[in-house]
PDB file of C-alpha atoms and ligand atoms in Angstrom:
ATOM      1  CA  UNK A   1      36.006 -36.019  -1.892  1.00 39.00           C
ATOM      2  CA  UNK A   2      36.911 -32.298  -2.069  1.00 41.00           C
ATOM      3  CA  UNK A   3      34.181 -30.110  -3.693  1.00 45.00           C
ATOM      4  CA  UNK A   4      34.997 -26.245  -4.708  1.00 49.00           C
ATOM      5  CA  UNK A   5      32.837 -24.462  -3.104  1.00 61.00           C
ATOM      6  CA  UNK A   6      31.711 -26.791  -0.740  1.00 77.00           C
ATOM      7  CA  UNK A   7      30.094 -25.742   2.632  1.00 87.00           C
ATOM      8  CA  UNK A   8      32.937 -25.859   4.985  1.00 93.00           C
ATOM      9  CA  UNK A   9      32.423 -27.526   8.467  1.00 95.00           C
ATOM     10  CA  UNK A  10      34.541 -27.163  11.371  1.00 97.00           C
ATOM     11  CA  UNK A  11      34.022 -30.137  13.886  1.00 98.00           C
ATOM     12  CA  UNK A  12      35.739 -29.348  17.447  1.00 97.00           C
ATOM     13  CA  UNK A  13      35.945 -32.432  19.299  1.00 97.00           C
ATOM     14  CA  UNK A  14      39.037 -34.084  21.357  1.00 96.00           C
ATOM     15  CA  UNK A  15      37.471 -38.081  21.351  1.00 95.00           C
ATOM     16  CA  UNK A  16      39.294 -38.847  18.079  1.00 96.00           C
ATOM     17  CA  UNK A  17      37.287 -42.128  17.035  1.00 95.00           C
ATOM     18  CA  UNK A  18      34.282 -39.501  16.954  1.00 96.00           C
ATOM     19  CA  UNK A  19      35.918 -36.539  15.287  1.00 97.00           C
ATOM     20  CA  UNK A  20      37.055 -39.061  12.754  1.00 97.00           C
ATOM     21  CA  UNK A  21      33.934 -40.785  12.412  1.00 96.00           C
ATOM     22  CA  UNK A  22      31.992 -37.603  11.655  1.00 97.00           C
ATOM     23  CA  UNK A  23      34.968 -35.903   9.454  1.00 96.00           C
ATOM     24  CA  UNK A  24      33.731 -39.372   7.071  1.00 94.00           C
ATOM     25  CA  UNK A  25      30.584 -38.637   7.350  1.00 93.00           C
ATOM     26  CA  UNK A  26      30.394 -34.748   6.591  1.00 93.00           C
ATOM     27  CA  UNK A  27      32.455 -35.337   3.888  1.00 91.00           C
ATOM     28  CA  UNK A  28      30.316 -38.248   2.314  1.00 87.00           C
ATOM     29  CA  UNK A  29      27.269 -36.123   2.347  1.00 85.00           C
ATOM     30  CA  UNK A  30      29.929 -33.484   0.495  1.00 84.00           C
ATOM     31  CA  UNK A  31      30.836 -30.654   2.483  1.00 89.00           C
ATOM     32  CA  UNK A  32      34.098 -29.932   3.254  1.00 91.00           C
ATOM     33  CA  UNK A  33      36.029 -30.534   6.927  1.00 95.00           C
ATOM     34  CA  UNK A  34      38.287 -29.013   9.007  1.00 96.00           C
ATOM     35  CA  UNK A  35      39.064 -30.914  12.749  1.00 97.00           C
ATOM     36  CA  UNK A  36      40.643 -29.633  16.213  1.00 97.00           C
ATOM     37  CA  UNK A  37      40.817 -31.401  19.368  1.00 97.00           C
ATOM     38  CA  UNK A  38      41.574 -27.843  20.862  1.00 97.00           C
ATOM     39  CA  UNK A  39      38.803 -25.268  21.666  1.00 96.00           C
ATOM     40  CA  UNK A  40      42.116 -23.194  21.585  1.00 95.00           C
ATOM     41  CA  UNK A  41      42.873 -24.023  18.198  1.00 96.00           C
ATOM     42  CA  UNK A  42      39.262 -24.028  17.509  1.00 96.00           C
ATOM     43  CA  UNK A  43      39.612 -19.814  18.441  1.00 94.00           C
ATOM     44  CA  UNK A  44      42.527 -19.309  15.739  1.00 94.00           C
ATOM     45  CA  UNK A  45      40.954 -21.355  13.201  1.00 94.00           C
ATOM     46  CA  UNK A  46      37.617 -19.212  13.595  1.00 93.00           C
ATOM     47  CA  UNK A  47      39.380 -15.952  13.551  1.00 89.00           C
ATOM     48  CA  UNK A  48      41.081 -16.479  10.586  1.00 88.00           C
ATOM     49  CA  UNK A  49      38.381 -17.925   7.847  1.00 87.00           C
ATOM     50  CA  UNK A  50      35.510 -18.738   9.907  1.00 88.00           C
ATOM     51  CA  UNK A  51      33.574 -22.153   8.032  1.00 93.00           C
ATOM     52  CA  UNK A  52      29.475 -22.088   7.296  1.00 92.00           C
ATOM     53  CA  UNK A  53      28.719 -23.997  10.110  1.00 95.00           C
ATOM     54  CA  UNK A  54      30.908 -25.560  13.585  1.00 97.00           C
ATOM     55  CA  UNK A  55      30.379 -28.741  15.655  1.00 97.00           C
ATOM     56  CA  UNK A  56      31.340 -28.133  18.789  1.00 96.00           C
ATOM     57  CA  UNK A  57      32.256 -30.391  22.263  1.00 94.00           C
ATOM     58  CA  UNK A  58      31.185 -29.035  25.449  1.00 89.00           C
ATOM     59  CA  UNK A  59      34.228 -30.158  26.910  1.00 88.00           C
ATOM     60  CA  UNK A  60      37.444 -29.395  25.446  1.00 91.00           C
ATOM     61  CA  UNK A  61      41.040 -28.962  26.397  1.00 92.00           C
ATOM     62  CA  UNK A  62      42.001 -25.157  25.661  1.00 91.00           C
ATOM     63  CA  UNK A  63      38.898 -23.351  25.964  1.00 90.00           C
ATOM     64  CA  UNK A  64      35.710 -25.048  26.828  1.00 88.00           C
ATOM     65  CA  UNK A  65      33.357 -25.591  23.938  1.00 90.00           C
ATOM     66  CA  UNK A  66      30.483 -23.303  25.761  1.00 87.00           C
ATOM     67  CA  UNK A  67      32.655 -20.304  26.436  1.00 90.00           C
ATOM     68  CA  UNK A  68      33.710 -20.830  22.838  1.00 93.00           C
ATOM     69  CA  UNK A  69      30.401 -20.273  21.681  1.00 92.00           C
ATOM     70  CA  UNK A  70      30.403 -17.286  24.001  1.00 89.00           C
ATOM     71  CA  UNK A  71      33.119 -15.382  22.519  1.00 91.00           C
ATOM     72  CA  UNK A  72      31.702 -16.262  18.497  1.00 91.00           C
ATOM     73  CA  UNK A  73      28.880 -14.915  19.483  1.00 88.00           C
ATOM     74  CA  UNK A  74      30.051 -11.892  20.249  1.00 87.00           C
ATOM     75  CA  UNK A  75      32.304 -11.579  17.481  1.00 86.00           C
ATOM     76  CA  UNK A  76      31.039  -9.207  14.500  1.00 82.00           C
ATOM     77  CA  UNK A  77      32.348 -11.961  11.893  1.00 83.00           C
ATOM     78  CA  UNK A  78      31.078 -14.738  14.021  1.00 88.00           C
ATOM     79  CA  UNK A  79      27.750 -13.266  15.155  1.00 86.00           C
ATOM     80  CA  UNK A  80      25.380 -15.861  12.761  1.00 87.00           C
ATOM     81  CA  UNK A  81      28.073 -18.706  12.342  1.00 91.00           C
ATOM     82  CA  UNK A  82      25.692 -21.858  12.795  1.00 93.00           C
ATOM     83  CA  UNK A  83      26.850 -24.111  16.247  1.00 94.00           C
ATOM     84  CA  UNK A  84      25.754 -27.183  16.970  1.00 94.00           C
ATOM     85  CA  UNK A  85      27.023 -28.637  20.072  1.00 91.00           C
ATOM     86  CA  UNK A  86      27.620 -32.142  21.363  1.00 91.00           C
ATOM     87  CA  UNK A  87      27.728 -33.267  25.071  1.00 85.00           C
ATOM     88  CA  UNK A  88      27.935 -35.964  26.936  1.00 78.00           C
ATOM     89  CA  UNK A  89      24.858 -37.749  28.527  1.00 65.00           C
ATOM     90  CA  UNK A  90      24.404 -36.393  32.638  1.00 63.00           C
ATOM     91  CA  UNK A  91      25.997 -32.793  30.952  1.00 61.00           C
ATOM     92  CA  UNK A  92      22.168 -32.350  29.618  1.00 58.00           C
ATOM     93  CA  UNK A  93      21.104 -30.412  32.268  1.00 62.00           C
ATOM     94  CA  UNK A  94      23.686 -27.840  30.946  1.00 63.00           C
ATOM     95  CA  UNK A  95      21.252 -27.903  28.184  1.00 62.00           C
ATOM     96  CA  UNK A  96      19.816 -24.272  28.698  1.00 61.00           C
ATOM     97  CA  UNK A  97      23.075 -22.790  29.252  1.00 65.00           C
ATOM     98  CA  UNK A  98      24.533 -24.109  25.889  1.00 61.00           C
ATOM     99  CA  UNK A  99      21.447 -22.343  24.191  1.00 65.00           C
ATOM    100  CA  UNK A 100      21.511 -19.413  26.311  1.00 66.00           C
ATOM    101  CA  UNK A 101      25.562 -18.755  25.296  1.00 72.00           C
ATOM    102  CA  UNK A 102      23.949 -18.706  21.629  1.00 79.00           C
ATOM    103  CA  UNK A 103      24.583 -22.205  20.217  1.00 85.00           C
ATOM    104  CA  UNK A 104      21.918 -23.353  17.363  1.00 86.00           C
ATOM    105  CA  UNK A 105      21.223 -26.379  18.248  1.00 85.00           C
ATOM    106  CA  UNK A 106      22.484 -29.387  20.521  1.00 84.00           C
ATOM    107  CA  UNK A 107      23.152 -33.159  20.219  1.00 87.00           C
ATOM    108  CA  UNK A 108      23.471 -35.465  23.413  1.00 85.00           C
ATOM    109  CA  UNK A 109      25.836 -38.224  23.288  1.00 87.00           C
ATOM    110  CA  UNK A 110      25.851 -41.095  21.677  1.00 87.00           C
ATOM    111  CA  UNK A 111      23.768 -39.639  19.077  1.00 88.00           C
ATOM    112  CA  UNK A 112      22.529 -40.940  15.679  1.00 89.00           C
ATOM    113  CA  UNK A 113      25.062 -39.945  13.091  1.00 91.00           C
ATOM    114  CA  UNK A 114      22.423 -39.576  10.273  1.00 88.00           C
ATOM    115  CA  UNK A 115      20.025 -37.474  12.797  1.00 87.00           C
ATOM    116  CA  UNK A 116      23.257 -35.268  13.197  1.00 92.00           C
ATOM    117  CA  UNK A 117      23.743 -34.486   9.466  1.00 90.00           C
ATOM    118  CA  UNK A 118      20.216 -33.949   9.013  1.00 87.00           C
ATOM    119  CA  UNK A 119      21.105 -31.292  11.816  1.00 90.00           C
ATOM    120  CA  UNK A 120      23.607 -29.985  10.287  1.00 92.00           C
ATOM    121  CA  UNK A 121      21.648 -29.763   6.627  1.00 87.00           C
ATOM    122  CA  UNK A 122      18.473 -27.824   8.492  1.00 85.00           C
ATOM    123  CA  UNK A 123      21.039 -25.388   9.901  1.00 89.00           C
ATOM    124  CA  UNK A 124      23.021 -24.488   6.658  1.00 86.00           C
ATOM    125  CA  UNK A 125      19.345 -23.920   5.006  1.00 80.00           C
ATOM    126  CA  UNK A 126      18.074 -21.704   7.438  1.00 79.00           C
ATOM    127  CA  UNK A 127      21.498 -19.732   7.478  1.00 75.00           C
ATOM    128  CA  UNK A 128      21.600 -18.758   4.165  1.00 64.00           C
ATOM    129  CA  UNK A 129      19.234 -16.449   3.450  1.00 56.00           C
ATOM    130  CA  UNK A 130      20.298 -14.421   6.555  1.00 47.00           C
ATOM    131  CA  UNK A 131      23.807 -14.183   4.427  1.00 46.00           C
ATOM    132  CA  UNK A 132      22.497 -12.970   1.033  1.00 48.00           C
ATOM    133  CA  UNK A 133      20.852  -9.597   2.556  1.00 59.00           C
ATOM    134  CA  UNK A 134      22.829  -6.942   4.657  1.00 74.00           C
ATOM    135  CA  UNK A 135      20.296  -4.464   4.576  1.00 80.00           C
ATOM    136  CA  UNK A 136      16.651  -5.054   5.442  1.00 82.00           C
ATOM    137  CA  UNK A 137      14.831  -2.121   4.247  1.00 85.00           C
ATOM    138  CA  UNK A 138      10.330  -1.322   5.309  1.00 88.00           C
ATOM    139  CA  UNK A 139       9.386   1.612   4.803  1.00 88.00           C
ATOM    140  CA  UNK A 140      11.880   4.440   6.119  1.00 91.00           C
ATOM    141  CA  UNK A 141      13.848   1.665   8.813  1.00 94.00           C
ATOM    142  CA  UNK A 142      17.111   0.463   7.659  1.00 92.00           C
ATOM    143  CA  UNK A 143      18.766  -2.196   9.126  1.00 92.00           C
ATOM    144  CA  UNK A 144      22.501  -3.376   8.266  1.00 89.00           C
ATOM    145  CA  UNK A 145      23.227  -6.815   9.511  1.00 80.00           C
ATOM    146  CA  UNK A 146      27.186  -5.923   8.898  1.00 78.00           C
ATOM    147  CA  UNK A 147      27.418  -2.949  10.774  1.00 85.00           C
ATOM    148  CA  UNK A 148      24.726  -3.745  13.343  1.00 88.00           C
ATOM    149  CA  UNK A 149      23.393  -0.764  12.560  1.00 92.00           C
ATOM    150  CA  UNK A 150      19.165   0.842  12.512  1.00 96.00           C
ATOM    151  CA  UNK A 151      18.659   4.008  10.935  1.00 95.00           C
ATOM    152  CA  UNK A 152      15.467   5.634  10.695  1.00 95.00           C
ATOM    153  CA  UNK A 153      14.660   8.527   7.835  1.00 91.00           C
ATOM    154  CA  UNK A 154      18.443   8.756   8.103  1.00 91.00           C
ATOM    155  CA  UNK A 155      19.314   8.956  11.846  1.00 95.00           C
ATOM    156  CA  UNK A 156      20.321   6.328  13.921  1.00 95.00           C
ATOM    157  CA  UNK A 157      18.344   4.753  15.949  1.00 96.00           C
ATOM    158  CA  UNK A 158      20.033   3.791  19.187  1.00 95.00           C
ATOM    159  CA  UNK A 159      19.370  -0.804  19.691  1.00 94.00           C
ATOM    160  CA  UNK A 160      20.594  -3.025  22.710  1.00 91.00           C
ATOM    161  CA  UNK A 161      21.809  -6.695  21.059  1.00 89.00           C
ATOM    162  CA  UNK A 162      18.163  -8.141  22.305  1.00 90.00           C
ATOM    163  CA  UNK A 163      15.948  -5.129  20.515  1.00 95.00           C
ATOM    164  CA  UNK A 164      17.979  -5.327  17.288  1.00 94.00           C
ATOM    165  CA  UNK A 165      17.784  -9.018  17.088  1.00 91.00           C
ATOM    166  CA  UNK A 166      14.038  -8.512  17.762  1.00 94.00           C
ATOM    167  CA  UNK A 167      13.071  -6.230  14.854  1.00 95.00           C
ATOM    168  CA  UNK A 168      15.613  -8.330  12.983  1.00 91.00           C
ATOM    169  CA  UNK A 169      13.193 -11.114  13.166  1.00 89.00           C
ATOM    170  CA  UNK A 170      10.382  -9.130  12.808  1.00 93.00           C
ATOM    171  CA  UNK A 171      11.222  -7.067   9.366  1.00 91.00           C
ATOM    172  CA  UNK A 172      12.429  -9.965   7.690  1.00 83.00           C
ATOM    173  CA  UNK A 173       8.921 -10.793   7.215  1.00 81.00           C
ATOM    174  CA  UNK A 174       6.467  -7.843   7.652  1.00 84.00           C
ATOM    175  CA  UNK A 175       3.353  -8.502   7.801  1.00 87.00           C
ATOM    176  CA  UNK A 176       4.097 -11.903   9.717  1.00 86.00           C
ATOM    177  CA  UNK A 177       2.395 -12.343  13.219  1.00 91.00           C
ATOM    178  CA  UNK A 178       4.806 -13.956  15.314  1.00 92.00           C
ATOM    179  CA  UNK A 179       3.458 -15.288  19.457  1.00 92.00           C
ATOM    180  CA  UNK A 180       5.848 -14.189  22.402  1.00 92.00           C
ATOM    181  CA  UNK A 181       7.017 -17.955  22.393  1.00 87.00           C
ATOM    182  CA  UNK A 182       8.193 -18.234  18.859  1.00 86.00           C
ATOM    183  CA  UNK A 183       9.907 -14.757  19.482  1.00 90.00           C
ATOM    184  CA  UNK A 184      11.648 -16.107  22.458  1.00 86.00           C
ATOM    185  CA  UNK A 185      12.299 -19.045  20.860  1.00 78.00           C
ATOM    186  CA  UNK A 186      13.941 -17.046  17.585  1.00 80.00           C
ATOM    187  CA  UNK A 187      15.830 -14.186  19.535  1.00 85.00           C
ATOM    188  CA  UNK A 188      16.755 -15.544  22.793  1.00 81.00           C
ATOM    189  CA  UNK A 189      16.707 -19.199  21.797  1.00 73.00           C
ATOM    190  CA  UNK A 190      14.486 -21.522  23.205  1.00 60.00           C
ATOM    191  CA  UNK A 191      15.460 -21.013  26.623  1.00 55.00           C
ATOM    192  CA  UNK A 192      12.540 -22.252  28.688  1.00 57.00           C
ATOM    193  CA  UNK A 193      13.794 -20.063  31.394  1.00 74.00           C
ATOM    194  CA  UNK A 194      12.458 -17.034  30.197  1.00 78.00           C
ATOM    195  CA  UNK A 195       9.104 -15.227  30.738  1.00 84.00           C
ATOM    196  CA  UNK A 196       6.980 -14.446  27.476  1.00 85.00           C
ATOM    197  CA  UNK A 197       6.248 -10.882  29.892  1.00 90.00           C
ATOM    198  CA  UNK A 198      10.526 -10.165  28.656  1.00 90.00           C
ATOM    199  CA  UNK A 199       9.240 -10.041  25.215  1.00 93.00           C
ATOM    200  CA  UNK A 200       6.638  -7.456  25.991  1.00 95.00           C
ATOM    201  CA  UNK A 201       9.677  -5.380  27.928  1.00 94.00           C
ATOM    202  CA  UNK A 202      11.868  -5.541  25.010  1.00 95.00           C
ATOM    203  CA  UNK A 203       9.134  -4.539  22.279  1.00 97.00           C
ATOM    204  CA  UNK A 204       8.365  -1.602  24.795  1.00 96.00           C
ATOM    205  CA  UNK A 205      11.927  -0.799  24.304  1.00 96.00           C
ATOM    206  CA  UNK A 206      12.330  -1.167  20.879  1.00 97.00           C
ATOM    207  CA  UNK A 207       9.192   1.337  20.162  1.00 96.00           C
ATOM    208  CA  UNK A 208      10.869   3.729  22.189  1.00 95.00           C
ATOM    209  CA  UNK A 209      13.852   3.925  20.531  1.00 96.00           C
ATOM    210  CA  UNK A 210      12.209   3.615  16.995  1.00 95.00           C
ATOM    211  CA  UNK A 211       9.833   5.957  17.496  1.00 92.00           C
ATOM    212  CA  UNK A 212      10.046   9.968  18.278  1.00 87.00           C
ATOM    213  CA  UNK A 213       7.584  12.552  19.106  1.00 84.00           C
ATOM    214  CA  UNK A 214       4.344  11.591  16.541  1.00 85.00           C
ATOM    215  CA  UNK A 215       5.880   9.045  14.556  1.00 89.00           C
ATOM    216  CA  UNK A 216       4.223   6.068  13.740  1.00 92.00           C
ATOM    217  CA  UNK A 217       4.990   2.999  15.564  1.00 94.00           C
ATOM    218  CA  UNK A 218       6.310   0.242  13.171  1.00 95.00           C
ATOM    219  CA  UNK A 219       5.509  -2.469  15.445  1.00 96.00           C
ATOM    220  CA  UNK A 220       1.944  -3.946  15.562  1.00 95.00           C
ATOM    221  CA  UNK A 221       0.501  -5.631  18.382  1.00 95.00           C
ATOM    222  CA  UNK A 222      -1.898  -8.451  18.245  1.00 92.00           C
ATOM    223  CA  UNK A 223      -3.767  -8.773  20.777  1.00 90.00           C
ATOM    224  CA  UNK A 224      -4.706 -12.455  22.296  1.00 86.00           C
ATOM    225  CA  UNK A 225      -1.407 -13.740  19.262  1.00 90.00           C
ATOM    226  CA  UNK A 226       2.022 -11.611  19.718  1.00 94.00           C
ATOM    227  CA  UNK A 227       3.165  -8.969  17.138  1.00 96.00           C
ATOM    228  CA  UNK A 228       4.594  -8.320  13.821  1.00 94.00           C
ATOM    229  CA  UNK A 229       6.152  -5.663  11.600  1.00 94.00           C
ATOM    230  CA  UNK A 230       3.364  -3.559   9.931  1.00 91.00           C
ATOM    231  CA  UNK A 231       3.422  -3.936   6.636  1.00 81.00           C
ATOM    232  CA  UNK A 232       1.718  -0.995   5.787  1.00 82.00           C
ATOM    233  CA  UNK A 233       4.181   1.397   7.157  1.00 76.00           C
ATOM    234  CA  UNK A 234       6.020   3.881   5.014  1.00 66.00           C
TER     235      UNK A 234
HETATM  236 CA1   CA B   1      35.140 -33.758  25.020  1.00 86.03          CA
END
């Protein structure tokens, strides 16, 4: 079945019975499928016409599915891509460190195939509205999810990865109060490793480079709850 238009899925996996079985499976719920048993190949395929969304071993021959996931992730084009990754049960402890290099989600082997394309259905939802707008406008902030870029009443404002993905989250939906765990869970990914006091650092950062002299701060703190874009602000 080969559907224009299709979302494309790239599964990265070198146990063939499994990369065959899921290939049938992605492509009975409709989307279409690419498959490598190389993280190698895996890296060419990406670069040239990245899919919507990858499935990715943890270990591969080539490159290893984790540093894979590093290197997207710090890839302009490959920034958002949706990963999912699969290991092998006694790898879980590796769980943190396959969230922490960026991937979306992750699947321990042997896993249920239909709980896997639910998975991979949640993921391609949630990715798609991120896709439809570059530029997230409140008030006189500007942010361009293309060029990475924050302006404010025309200059730019200055971001480290962490602070832009913060007031990514944030702006998306002013107004919205969001707790220090469901930020660390959105922009740093549900590491458990981290301390809810790093969110306080990296607001505290991302005021000071949003704000000069008397402006007004865009960011709103809540006290006893977490904080949110201000709605209000012009
Ligand atoms: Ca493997």
């Amino acid at each position: 079945m080969s559907i224009a238009n299709a979302p494309r899925v790239l599964v990265v996996e070198d146990e063939e019975s499994l990369s065959v079985l899921l290939e049938y499976n992605l492509k009975s719920e409709g989307y279409s499928v690419e498959r490598t048993a190389r993280g190698d190949e895996a890296e060419i395929l990406l670069a040239e016409n990245p899919p919507d969304l990858v499935i990715l071993d943890w270990m591969l021959p080539g490159v290893a599915g984790v540093e894979l996931c590093r290197r997207l992730r710090a890839r302009e084009a490959t920034r958002t891509l949706p990963v999912i990754m699969l290991t092998a049960r006694g790898e879980e402890s590796e769980r943190v460190r396959g969230l922490s290099v960026g991937a979306d989600d992750y699947v321990v082997k042997p896993f249920s195939v239909p709980e896997l394309m639910a998975r991979v259905r949640a993921l391609l939802r949630r990715a798609k509205p991120e896709r439809i707008a570059s530029k997230l406008t409140q008030g006189e902030i500007e942010l361009d999810r293309e060029t990475r870029r924050v302006r404010r009443a025309g200059r730019d404002v200055h971001l480290g990865p962490t602070e832009f993905r913060l007031l990514e989250h944030l702006i998306e939906r002013p107004g919205r109060v969001f707790s220090r765990a469901q930020l660390l869970d959105a922009v740093w990914g549900q590491s458990a490793e981290i301390d809810e006091r790093t969110v306080d650092v990296h607001v505290g950062r991302l005021r000071k480079a949003l704000s000069r002299g008397n402006e007004p701060d865009p960011i709103r703190t809540v006290r006893g709850s977490g904080y949110s874009f201000d709605e209000t602000f012009r």
